[in-house]
Short mmCIF file of C-alpha atoms and ligand atoms in Angstrom, two decimals:
data_model
loop_
_atom_site.label_atom_id
_atom_site.label_comp_id
_atom_site.label_asym_id
_atom_site.label_seq_id
_atom_site.Cartn_x
_atom_site.Cartn_y
_atom_site.Cartn_z
CA MET A 851 132.66 -2.15 15.09
CA THR A 852 131.61 -1.80 18.53
CA THR A 853 133.03 -3.97 21.17
CA GLY A 854 131.29 -5.31 24.27
CA THR A 855 133.33 -2.92 26.40
CA GLU A 856 132.50 -0.11 24.12
CA ILE A 857 128.86 -1.14 24.42
CA ILE A 858 129.17 -1.22 28.20
CA PHE A 859 130.82 2.22 28.19
CA SER A 860 128.33 3.65 25.86
CA SER A 861 125.54 2.20 28.00
CA LEU A 862 127.06 3.78 31.08
CA GLY A 863 127.42 7.09 29.33
CA LEU A 864 123.83 6.94 28.30
CA ALA A 865 122.74 6.16 31.79
CA SER A 866 124.78 8.96 33.17
CA LEU A 867 123.30 11.25 30.54
CA PHE A 868 119.87 10.23 31.54
CA ALA A 869 120.80 10.69 35.15
CA ASN A 870 122.15 14.14 34.40
CA ILE A 871 119.13 15.02 32.41
CA SER A 872 116.82 13.84 35.17
CA LEU A 873 118.95 15.73 37.69
CA ALA A 874 118.75 18.80 35.56
CA ILE A 875 115.03 18.37 35.25
CA THR A 876 114.71 17.86 38.99
CA LEU A 877 116.89 20.90 39.60
CA PHE A 878 114.83 22.91 37.18
CA LEU A 879 111.66 21.84 38.86
CA LYS A 880 113.06 22.65 42.31
CA TYR A 881 114.20 26.05 41.09
CA LYS A 882 110.77 26.74 39.76
CA GLN A 883 109.28 25.70 43.04
CA LEU A 884 111.73 27.97 44.85
CA GLY A 885 110.64 30.90 42.69
CA GLN A 886 107.04 30.21 43.54
CA LEU A 887 107.95 29.94 47.20
CA ASN A 888 109.67 33.32 47.05
CA LYS A 889 106.58 34.85 45.52
CA VAL A 890 104.38 33.37 48.23
CA THR A 891 106.81 34.58 50.90
CA ALA A 892 106.77 38.11 49.42
CA SER A 893 102.99 38.24 49.31
CA LEU A 894 102.86 36.86 52.84
CA LYS A 895 105.24 39.58 53.95
CA GLN A 896 103.08 42.20 52.33
CA SER A 897 99.98 40.81 53.99
CA LEU A 898 101.75 40.84 57.30
CA GLU A 899 102.79 44.47 56.80
CA GLU A 900 99.23 45.40 55.87
CA MET A 901 97.90 43.63 58.93
CA ASP A 902 100.42 45.45 61.10
CA GLU A 903 99.33 48.77 59.61
CA GLN A 904 95.67 47.92 60.27
CA ALA A 905 96.46 46.89 63.83
CA LYS A 906 98.23 50.21 64.37
CA MET A 907 95.21 52.02 62.92
CA ILE A 908 92.88 50.13 65.23
CA VAL A 909 95.00 51.07 68.22
CA ARG A 910 95.09 54.71 67.06
CA THR A 911 91.28 54.73 66.55
CA ASP A 912 90.79 53.15 69.92
CA LEU A 913 92.96 55.80 71.54
CA GLN A 914 91.06 58.47 69.67
CA LEU A 915 87.76 56.96 70.77
CA ASN A 916 88.92 56.81 74.37
CA LYS A 917 89.92 60.46 74.20
CA THR A 918 86.59 61.44 72.67
CA GLN A 919 84.79 59.40 75.32
CA GLU A 920 86.80 61.16 78.03
CA GLU A 921 85.96 64.53 76.55
CA LEU A 922 82.33 63.58 76.30
CA ASP A 923 82.31 62.41 79.91
CA LYS A 924 83.91 65.67 80.92
CA LYS A 925 81.38 67.64 78.94
CA VAL A 926 78.47 65.70 80.42
CA GLY A 927 79.99 66.20 83.89
CA GLY A 928 80.35 69.92 83.15
CA LEU A 929 76.79 70.17 81.91
CA TYR A 930 75.51 68.26 84.92
CA ALA A 931 77.41 70.57 87.27
CA LEU A 932 76.11 73.57 85.33
CA GLN A 933 72.55 72.31 85.64
CA LYS A 934 72.97 71.84 89.41
CA LEU A 935 74.38 75.33 89.70
CA SER A 936 71.57 76.77 87.55
CA GLN A 937 69.00 75.21 89.87
CA SER A 938 70.59 76.82 92.94
CA LEU A 939 71.06 80.13 91.10
CA ASN A 940 67.42 80.16 90.01
CA LYS A 941 66.35 80.00 93.64
CA THR A 942 68.67 82.85 94.62
CA LEU A 943 67.25 86.31 95.10
CA ASP A 944 70.14 87.78 97.07
CA GLN A 945 73.12 89.14 95.10
CA ASN A 946 75.62 87.94 97.72
CA GLN A 947 74.12 84.44 97.76
CA VAL A 948 74.86 84.10 94.02
CA PHE A 949 78.54 83.44 94.74
CA VAL A 950 77.80 81.14 97.67
CA CYS A 951 76.17 78.71 95.20
CA ILE A 952 79.53 78.17 93.46
CA ASN A 953 81.84 75.75 95.28
CA GLN A 954 84.96 73.63 94.76
CA ASN A 955 82.98 70.45 94.02
CA LEU A 956 81.04 72.08 91.23
CA ILE A 957 84.19 73.57 89.77
CA GLU A 958 85.80 70.11 89.77
CA GLU A 959 82.73 68.52 88.26
CA MET A 960 83.16 70.95 85.40
CA GLY A 961 86.73 69.69 84.95
CA PHE A 962 88.61 72.57 86.64
CA GLN A 963 90.55 72.92 89.85
CA LYS A 964 90.87 76.66 90.20
CA CYS A 965 88.35 79.42 90.00
CA LEU A 966 88.51 83.19 90.42
CA ILE A 967 85.46 85.43 90.19
CA TYR A 968 85.83 89.19 90.08
CA ALA A 969 83.03 91.71 90.38
CA GLU A 970 83.03 95.42 89.63
CA ASP A 971 82.41 97.88 92.45
CA SER A 972 79.99 100.30 90.80
CA SER A 973 81.11 103.17 93.09
CA HIS A 974 84.62 103.38 91.60
CA GLY A 975 84.46 101.01 88.60
CA LYS A 976 87.29 98.75 89.88
CA ILE A 977 87.00 95.01 90.20
CA TYR A 978 87.64 93.09 93.37
CA LEU A 979 87.99 89.38 94.11
CA LYS A 980 84.52 88.16 94.98
CA TYR A 981 85.16 84.41 95.10
CA GLN A 982 88.10 82.04 94.78
CA THR A 983 88.66 78.33 95.15
CA GLY A 984 91.53 75.91 94.65
CA TYR A 985 94.26 78.18 96.13
CA PRO A 986 96.30 78.00 99.32
CA GLU A 987 96.43 81.12 101.55
CA GLN A 988 99.72 82.51 100.22
CA GLU A 989 98.47 82.15 96.64
CA ILE A 990 95.37 84.17 97.49
CA THR A 991 97.58 86.96 98.84
CA ARG A 992 99.57 86.90 95.62
CA ILE A 993 96.38 87.00 93.53
CA LYS A 994 95.02 89.91 95.58
CA ASN A 995 98.25 91.86 95.21
CA THR A 996 98.57 91.53 91.47
CA THR A 997 96.96 93.92 89.04
CA SER A 998 96.59 91.24 86.36
CA ALA A 999 92.86 90.86 86.88
CA GLU A 1000 92.34 94.59 86.36
CA GLU A 1001 94.46 94.46 83.20
CA LEU A 1002 92.42 91.57 81.82
CA TYR A 1003 89.19 93.28 82.80
CA SER A 1004 90.08 96.55 81.15
CA ILE A 1005 91.09 94.70 77.95
CA ILE A 1006 87.79 92.84 77.89
CA LYS A 1007 85.80 96.01 78.63
CA LYS A 1008 87.70 98.25 76.20
CA LYS A 1009 88.04 95.91 73.27
CA ASN A 1010 84.81 94.06 73.92
CA LEU A 1011 86.48 91.07 72.26
CA THR A 1012 84.91 87.69 71.98
CA LEU A 1013 86.13 84.92 74.23
CA SER A 1014 87.87 82.91 71.53
CA SER A 1015 89.64 85.93 70.06
CA LEU A 1016 90.77 86.91 73.56
CA SER A 1017 92.17 83.46 74.23
CA ALA A 1018 94.05 83.66 70.96
CA GLU A 1019 95.95 86.81 72.03
CA SER A 1020 99.25 85.63 73.43
CA ASN A 1021 99.68 88.54 75.89
CA PHE A 1022 96.20 88.02 77.19
CA ARG A 1023 96.87 84.30 77.55
CA LYS A 1024 100.09 84.93 79.43
CA THR A 1025 98.55 87.36 81.92
CA ALA A 1026 95.52 85.14 82.49
CA GLY A 1027 97.65 82.00 82.87
CA SER A 1028 99.99 83.57 85.43
CA LEU A 1029 97.09 85.11 87.38
CA LEU A 1030 95.32 81.75 87.62
CA GLY A 1031 98.53 79.74 88.00
CA ALA A 1032 97.19 77.27 85.44
CA ASP A 1033 98.22 76.19 81.96
CA SER A 1034 94.76 75.56 80.62
CA PHE A 1035 92.07 78.03 81.45
CA VAL A 1036 88.83 79.63 80.33
CA ILE A 1037 87.78 83.24 80.92
CA ALA A 1038 84.30 84.63 80.51
CA PRO A 1039 82.92 88.09 81.23
CA ILE A 1040 79.91 88.32 83.57
CA VAL A 1041 77.35 90.42 81.75
CA LYS A 1042 74.38 92.14 83.34
CA LYS A 1043 71.72 94.29 81.64
CA GLU A 1044 73.92 97.38 81.95
CA GLY A 1045 76.97 95.59 80.46
CA ILE A 1046 80.06 93.71 81.68
CA ILE A 1047 80.28 93.77 85.48
CA GLY A 1048 82.81 91.08 86.25
CA LEU A 1049 85.00 88.19 85.20
CA ILE A 1050 85.04 84.49 85.80
CA LEU A 1051 88.33 82.58 85.34
CA LEU A 1052 88.57 78.81 85.57
CA GLY A 1053 91.85 76.93 85.37
CA ALA A 1054 92.90 73.31 84.98
CA SER A 1055 96.37 71.95 85.84
CA SER A 1056 98.57 70.81 82.93
CA GLN A 1057 98.12 67.09 83.62
CA GLU A 1058 94.47 67.41 82.86
CA ALA A 1059 93.09 66.97 79.36
CA THR A 1060 93.43 70.14 77.33
CA LEU A 1061 90.39 72.36 77.34
CA THR A 1062 88.06 72.26 74.40
CA GLU A 1063 85.61 74.67 72.80
CA GLY A 1064 82.91 72.84 74.76
CA ASP A 1065 84.53 74.01 78.00
CA GLU A 1066 84.44 77.60 76.80
CA GLU A 1067 80.77 77.20 75.92
CA ILE A 1068 79.93 75.80 79.34
CA ILE A 1069 81.78 78.59 81.12
CA SER A 1070 80.17 81.31 79.03
CA ILE A 1071 76.76 79.77 79.86
CA LEU A 1072 77.79 79.81 83.52
CA ALA A 1073 78.90 83.44 83.29
CA SER A 1074 75.67 84.52 81.59
CA GLN A 1075 73.68 82.56 84.17
CA ILE A 1076 75.52 84.41 86.96
CA GLY A 1077 74.84 87.71 85.16
CA GLN A 1078 71.14 86.94 84.84
CA THR A 1079 70.85 85.81 88.45
CA LEU A 1080 72.55 89.02 89.58
CA ASP A 1081 70.07 90.99 87.42
CA ASN A 1082 67.11 89.11 88.89
CA ALA A 1083 68.43 89.46 92.42
CA GLU A 1084 68.98 93.19 91.86
CA LEU A 1085 65.41 93.56 90.56
CA PHE A 1086 64.07 91.59 93.48
CA GLU A 1087 66.13 93.61 95.95
CA ALA A 1088 64.86 96.85 94.37
CA ALA A 1089 61.26 95.61 94.49
CA TYR A 1090 61.75 94.40 98.05
CA ARG A 1091 63.32 97.73 99.11
CA HIS A 1092 60.47 99.57 97.41
CA HIS A 1093 57.96 97.33 99.16
CA GLN A 1094 59.69 97.91 102.52
CA GLU A 1095 59.69 101.67 101.96
CA LEU A 1096 56.02 101.57 101.02
CA GLU A 1097 55.21 99.47 104.05
CA LYS A 1098 57.15 101.91 106.25
CA LYS A 1099 55.25 104.81 104.70
CA VAL A 1100 51.92 103.01 105.17
CA ILE A 1101 52.77 102.32 108.83
CA GLU A 1102 53.82 105.95 109.37
CA ARG A 1103 50.73 107.23 107.55
CA THR A 1104 48.45 104.85 109.46
CA LYS A 1105 50.02 106.06 112.70
CA GLU A 1106 49.46 109.69 111.68
CA LEU A 1107 45.90 108.92 110.63
CA ASN A 1108 45.23 107.11 113.89
CA GLU A 1109 46.58 110.06 115.82
CA THR A 1110 44.41 112.44 113.77
CA LEU A 1111 41.44 110.12 114.23
CA ASN A 1112 41.99 110.06 117.99
CA GLU A 1113 42.26 113.84 118.05
CA LEU A 1114 39.09 114.07 116.00
CA LYS A 1115 37.33 111.64 118.33
CA ILE A 1116 38.38 113.75 121.32
CA LEU A 1117 37.22 116.92 119.55
CA SER A 1118 33.96 115.29 118.49
CA ARG A 1119 33.35 114.09 122.05
CA ARG A 1120 34.04 117.59 123.38
CA LYS A 1121 31.68 119.05 120.78
CA THR A 1122 28.99 116.50 121.64
CA ASP A 1123 29.41 117.19 125.36
CA PHE A 1124 29.26 120.91 124.70
CA VAL A 1125 26.16 120.65 122.47
CA SER A 1126 24.42 118.42 124.95
CA ALA A 1127 25.29 120.72 127.90
CA VAL A 1128 24.16 123.84 126.04
CA SER A 1129 20.99 122.13 124.82
CA HIS A 1130 20.16 121.10 128.36
CA GLU A 1131 20.75 124.61 129.61
CA LEU A 1132 18.55 125.99 126.81
CA ARG A 1133 15.68 123.63 127.52
CA THR A 1134 14.93 125.04 130.98
CA PRO A 1135 14.61 128.74 129.98
CA LEU A 1136 12.72 127.67 126.85
CA THR A 1137 10.21 125.74 128.90
CA SER A 1138 9.69 128.80 131.14
CA ILE A 1139 9.35 131.13 128.14
CA LYS A 1140 6.74 128.80 126.63
CA GLY A 1141 4.99 128.50 130.02
CA TYR A 1142 4.82 132.29 130.56
CA VAL A 1143 3.65 132.85 126.98
CA SER A 1144 0.91 130.25 127.44
CA ILE A 1145 -0.20 131.90 130.74
CA LEU A 1146 -0.23 135.33 129.10
CA LEU A 1147 -2.20 133.97 126.13
CA THR A 1148 -4.85 132.48 128.44
CA GLU A 1149 -5.33 136.12 129.67
CA LYS A 1150 -5.54 134.86 133.28
CA LEU A 1151 -3.16 137.65 134.23
CA GLY A 1152 -5.13 140.33 132.43
CA LYS A 1153 -6.43 141.26 129.01
CA VAL A 1154 -3.84 141.06 126.27
CA PRO A 1155 -4.15 143.65 123.52
CA PRO A 1156 -4.40 142.07 120.00
CA GLU A 1157 -1.02 143.48 118.83
CA VAL A 1158 0.67 141.97 121.97
CA LYS A 1159 -1.21 138.68 121.41
CA GLU A 1160 0.09 138.54 117.87
CA ARG A 1161 3.68 138.94 119.20
CA LEU A 1162 3.07 136.35 121.91
CA ILE A 1163 1.85 133.81 119.31
CA LYS A 1164 5.06 134.44 117.36
CA ILE A 1165 7.15 133.98 120.51
CA ASN A 1166 5.28 130.73 121.14
CA ARG A 1167 5.96 129.45 117.58
CA HIS A 1168 9.62 130.41 117.70
CA SER A 1169 9.95 128.75 121.08
CA ASP A 1170 8.48 125.58 119.57
CA GLU A 1171 10.98 125.72 116.72
CA LEU A 1172 13.78 126.31 119.20
CA THR A 1173 12.62 123.43 121.40
CA HIS A 1174 12.53 121.21 118.27
CA LEU A 1175 16.09 122.24 117.37
CA VAL A 1176 17.35 121.74 120.91
CA ASN A 1177 15.71 118.29 121.07
CA ASP A 1178 17.25 117.24 117.76
CA MET A 1179 20.66 118.48 118.89
CA LEU A 1180 20.34 116.62 122.16
CA ASP A 1181 19.35 113.39 120.40
CA ILE A 1182 22.18 113.63 117.88
CA ALA A 1183 24.62 114.28 120.73
CA ARG A 1184 23.22 111.35 122.67
CA ILE A 1185 23.49 108.93 119.72
CA GLU A 1186 27.01 110.12 118.90
CA SER A 1187 28.20 109.75 122.47
CA GLY A 1188 26.83 106.20 122.59
CA LYS A 1189 24.56 107.07 125.51
CA PHE A 1190 21.50 106.32 123.44
CA GLU A 1191 19.83 103.03 124.15
CA MET A 1192 17.68 101.48 121.42
CA LYS A 1193 14.78 99.32 122.56
CA LEU A 1194 14.48 97.00 119.58
CA GLN A 1195 11.22 95.18 118.93
CA SER A 1196 9.29 93.69 116.01
CA LEU A 1197 7.08 96.38 114.48
CA ASN A 1198 4.47 96.41 111.74
CA LEU A 1199 5.79 98.55 108.91
CA TYR A 1200 2.39 99.47 107.53
CA ASN A 1201 1.25 100.77 110.95
CA ILE A 1202 4.36 102.92 111.35
CA ALA A 1203 3.85 104.50 107.91
CA GLU A 1204 0.16 105.08 108.64
CA THR A 1205 0.91 106.71 112.03
CA ALA A 1206 3.41 109.06 110.40
CA LEU A 1207 0.89 110.05 107.72
CA ASP A 1208 -1.77 110.67 110.41
CA LEU A 1209 0.62 112.94 112.31
CA LEU A 1210 1.58 114.82 109.17
CA GLY A 1211 -2.04 115.06 108.02
CA PRO A 1212 -2.28 118.85 108.61
CA GLN A 1213 0.92 119.58 106.61
CA LEU A 1214 -0.24 117.31 103.76
CA LYS A 1215 -3.56 119.11 103.74
CA ASP A 1216 -1.89 122.56 103.72
CA LYS A 1217 0.24 121.52 100.75
CA GLY A 1218 -2.67 119.87 98.93
CA ALA A 1219 -0.47 116.78 98.53
CA SER A 1220 -1.48 113.15 98.48
CA ALA A 1221 0.38 110.22 100.02
CA LYS A 1222 0.12 106.54 99.21
CA ILE A 1223 1.32 103.52 101.19
CA THR A 1224 1.99 100.49 98.98
CA ILE A 1225 3.01 98.16 101.80
CA ASN A 1226 1.12 94.94 102.50
CA PRO A 1227 -0.21 95.27 106.09
CA ARG A 1228 0.66 91.58 106.55
CA SER A 1229 4.24 91.90 105.29
CA PRO A 1230 7.01 90.72 107.71
CA GLY A 1231 7.76 92.97 110.66
CA ILE A 1232 10.83 95.12 111.11
CA LEU A 1233 13.19 95.16 114.07
CA ALA A 1234 13.45 98.73 115.37
CA ASP A 1235 13.02 101.15 118.28
CA LYS A 1236 9.42 102.39 118.10
CA THR A 1237 10.06 106.04 119.06
CA GLN A 1238 13.13 106.37 116.85
CA ILE A 1239 11.65 104.71 113.77
CA ASP A 1240 8.60 106.99 114.10
CA ARG A 1241 11.00 109.95 114.01
CA VAL A 1242 12.68 108.55 110.90
CA PHE A 1243 9.35 108.24 109.05
CA ILE A 1244 8.09 111.63 110.27
CA ASN A 1245 11.33 113.36 109.24
CA LEU A 1246 11.50 111.77 105.80
CA ILE A 1247 7.80 112.11 104.97
CA GLY A 1248 7.83 115.62 106.51
CA ASN A 1249 10.69 116.61 104.17
CA ALA A 1250 8.88 115.10 101.19
CA VAL A 1251 5.82 117.19 102.02
CA LYS A 1252 8.04 120.26 102.38
CA PHE A 1253 9.70 119.85 98.98
CA VAL A 1254 6.76 118.79 96.74
CA PRO A 1255 4.97 121.44 94.64
CA GLN A 1256 1.80 122.99 96.00
CA GLU A 1257 -1.38 121.05 95.06
CA MET A 1258 0.55 118.59 92.88
CA GLY A 1259 2.55 116.69 95.44
CA LEU A 1260 2.59 112.92 95.38
CA ILE A 1261 4.36 110.90 98.07
CA LYS A 1262 4.78 107.12 97.94
CA ILE A 1263 5.85 104.83 100.77
CA SER A 1264 6.83 101.37 99.64
CA ALA A 1265 8.87 98.39 100.87
CA LEU A 1266 11.06 95.77 99.26
CA GLU A 1267 11.68 92.42 100.92
CA LEU A 1268 15.35 91.37 100.74
CA THR A 1269 16.92 88.23 102.21
CA ASP A 1270 17.15 89.27 105.86
CA LEU A 1271 16.28 92.89 105.41
CA ILE A 1272 13.47 95.14 104.35
CA GLN A 1273 14.25 98.15 102.20
CA ILE A 1274 11.89 101.07 102.76
CA ASN A 1275 11.54 103.72 100.03
CA ILE A 1276 9.95 107.14 100.51
CA SER A 1277 9.67 108.95 97.21
CA ASP A 1278 8.21 112.25 96.09
CA ASN A 1279 7.77 114.27 92.92
CA GLY A 1280 9.33 117.36 94.52
CA ILE A 1281 12.08 119.89 93.81
CA GLY A 1282 14.82 117.26 93.78
CA MET A 1283 18.56 117.94 94.04
CA ASN A 1284 21.84 117.17 92.28
CA GLN A 1285 24.20 114.27 92.92
CA GLU A 1286 26.61 116.23 95.12
CA ASP A 1287 23.80 117.50 97.37
CA CYS A 1288 22.44 113.96 97.60
CA GLN A 1289 25.72 112.94 99.27
CA ARG A 1290 25.93 115.96 101.56
CA ILE A 1291 22.40 116.33 102.93
CA PHE A 1292 23.14 113.83 105.73
CA GLU A 1293 25.86 116.15 107.12
CA GLU A 1294 24.99 118.29 110.14
CA PHE A 1295 23.35 121.65 109.25
CA TYR A 1296 23.63 121.03 105.51
CA ARG A 1297 20.73 122.52 103.56
CA VAL A 1298 20.52 122.73 99.77
CA ASP A 1299 20.39 126.24 98.41
CA ASN A 1300 17.01 126.13 96.65
CA THR A 1301 13.88 128.29 96.41
CA ILE A 1302 11.96 126.32 99.05
CA ASN A 1303 14.77 126.44 101.62
CA GLN A 1304 15.02 130.20 101.11
CA THR A 1305 11.47 130.61 102.37
CA VAL A 1306 10.81 127.58 104.63
CA LYS A 1307 12.79 127.43 107.86
CA GLY A 1308 14.81 124.37 108.75
CA THR A 1309 17.78 123.30 110.83
CA GLY A 1310 19.63 120.90 108.54
CA LEU A 1311 19.67 118.45 111.45
CA GLY A 1312 16.69 116.20 110.57
CA LEU A 1313 18.54 113.94 108.15
CA THR A 1314 21.62 113.79 110.42
CA LEU A 1315 19.39 112.47 113.17
CA VAL A 1316 17.69 109.99 110.79
CA LYS A 1317 21.10 108.76 109.53
CA ASN A 1318 22.36 108.32 113.11
CA ILE A 1319 19.26 106.33 114.11
CA ILE A 1320 19.62 103.98 111.10
CA ARG A 1321 23.37 103.67 111.59
CA GLU A 1322 22.84 102.86 115.24
CA GLN A 1323 21.28 99.64 113.93
CA ARG A 1324 24.26 99.21 111.55
CA ARG A 1325 22.04 99.75 108.52
CA LYS A 1326 22.26 102.03 105.49
CA ILE A 1327 20.37 105.09 104.35
CA TRP A 1328 20.81 106.85 101.01
CA ALA A 1329 19.05 109.26 98.64
CA GLU A 1330 18.55 109.30 94.87
CA SER A 1331 17.25 112.43 93.27
CA LYS A 1332 16.86 114.41 90.05
CA ILE A 1333 16.32 118.13 89.97
CA ASN A 1334 12.64 119.03 89.40
CA GLN A 1335 11.72 115.35 89.13
CA GLY A 1336 11.75 114.24 92.71
CA SER A 1337 13.69 112.32 95.33
CA THR A 1338 13.67 108.84 96.83
CA PHE A 1339 15.05 108.22 100.31
CA SER A 1340 15.77 104.55 101.02
CA PHE A 1341 16.96 102.73 104.15
CA THR A 1342 17.16 99.15 105.32
CA LEU A 1343 16.17 97.50 108.57
CA PRO A 1344 16.31 93.88 109.71
CA SER A 1345 13.14 91.94 108.99
CA THR A 1346 11.66 89.66 111.65
CA LYS A 1347 10.17 86.97 109.37
P1 ADP B 380 15.93 120.61 107.01
O1 ADP B 380 14.79 119.90 106.35
O2 ADP B 380 15.61 121.13 108.33
O3 ADP B 380 16.58 121.59 106.13
P2 ADP B 380 17.14 118.04 106.85
O4 ADP B 380 18.38 117.54 107.47
O5 ADP B 380 15.90 117.30 107.11
O6 ADP B 380 17.04 119.53 107.29
O7 ADP B 380 17.35 118.12 105.30
C1 ADP B 380 18.55 118.69 104.80
C2 ADP B 380 18.33 119.17 103.40
O8 ADP B 380 18.10 118.09 102.51
C3 ADP B 380 17.12 120.00 103.20
O9 ADP B 380 17.34 121.34 103.57
C4 ADP B 380 16.88 119.87 101.70
O10 ADP B 380 17.69 120.78 101.00
C5 ADP B 380 17.31 118.47 101.42
N1 ADP B 380 16.15 117.56 101.35
C6 ADP B 380 15.74 116.70 102.30
N2 ADP B 380 14.69 115.98 101.88
C7 ADP B 380 14.41 116.39 100.63
C8 ADP B 380 13.45 116.05 99.65
N3 ADP B 380 12.51 115.10 99.87
N4 ADP B 380 13.47 116.67 98.46
C9 ADP B 380 14.42 117.59 98.20
N5 ADP B 380 15.35 118.00 99.09
C10 ADP B 380 15.36 117.39 100.29
#
């Protein structure tokens, strides 16, 4: 049987049991919560680690981007400097000026501090320092005294290696680096049409960003640009030298020609003076011969036997021919010496032609030839010296009569109105002549070797006189002819319309 105390005790025990149970439950629940908390903490830790990793990656990427940006800036700077240099090089036509275009600023804009340019001396094949920048005096002396550049040059020339393979060779790198006094550098051969003729070396100090392939590209473009400019300048210099030589030759030749021309002028003047003096001297005795012959022929001094008369008539004819020749020679000499004064006036062309035909009437009749003037009597006048233009017409028509066939001769005198001039044509259906003779008949004493000239006498001076008269008025005279078909003599004179 259970007592009250026992009941109290058992109640207390129960309560404590419950309390323990609830404690245990609470503890269990707390423990569970703690486990969950640990899990959360672990996942938080992981997240934090991941975030840290990402942050590091972002920083790395940013650094990378900055570097790339720097490189890009450098490349753009290099390209900009290269473009500036190209512009100056393109304007350069002097080989020495090519190296003046390169300067420290440009080198720095390309991302370098030091530059050495070597060029080959074609006379002995060795290279010499053509340009340097970025070095103090004592350094330049060191550079000039070392043979490193020659070593590098002979390697490049002998092996003909590419730039990148050269840079990869450690010996090559060492020599180049110590020559330049730089850790990072680029070397490029300067190539002209005939091959490698020099070297360009550019160096950057170690603090600078390391050189990239882009730098090599830029420098090889620069080197080839220098090579091309040197080629162009050489071509220009050669062309210029050639031009100078030609000009010198032309000047010398012109001087010689002028001297010859002056000598010829002096000779021609002497000849003209001589001809005119002799002609004058001949005129006086000729006039007396003709006078005496005329007196004898009148038989005032006594009867002249027929056989003597016949001889006297011949003397008279020959004297006439001689007088004609002497007069022509005198006129040619006078025109050539400039002592001939033309009295220009407006003349009717038709009248001149008609007068000439009237004068030559007997010859035309003898030859059985006909002549036709196809000039409008009212056509504009010509400006000429009356006496001289009559001589021109008489000479030309007289020749036409001389060279047309017996009984079949046809002579035409026509005119063509040009802008300010009148072209006069005198044509015939005579013996004609070839092209070469056509050019030469205006020369003094030139006569074509043909059947008519072998029998009919002439001086070869008529056309020279005609040419001189026309030329005196600064006009032209020319002949067109075909053998056995005929000739046309044409000349121009100013019209007075
Ligand atoms: P010439 O008549 O005294 O020989 P010119 O100076 O008048 O001298 O003429 C030179 C030459 O030109 C003539 O000898 C002749 O051979 C040639 N010639 C001139 N006119 C004619 C013509 N109309 N037809 C063919 N030949 C001509």
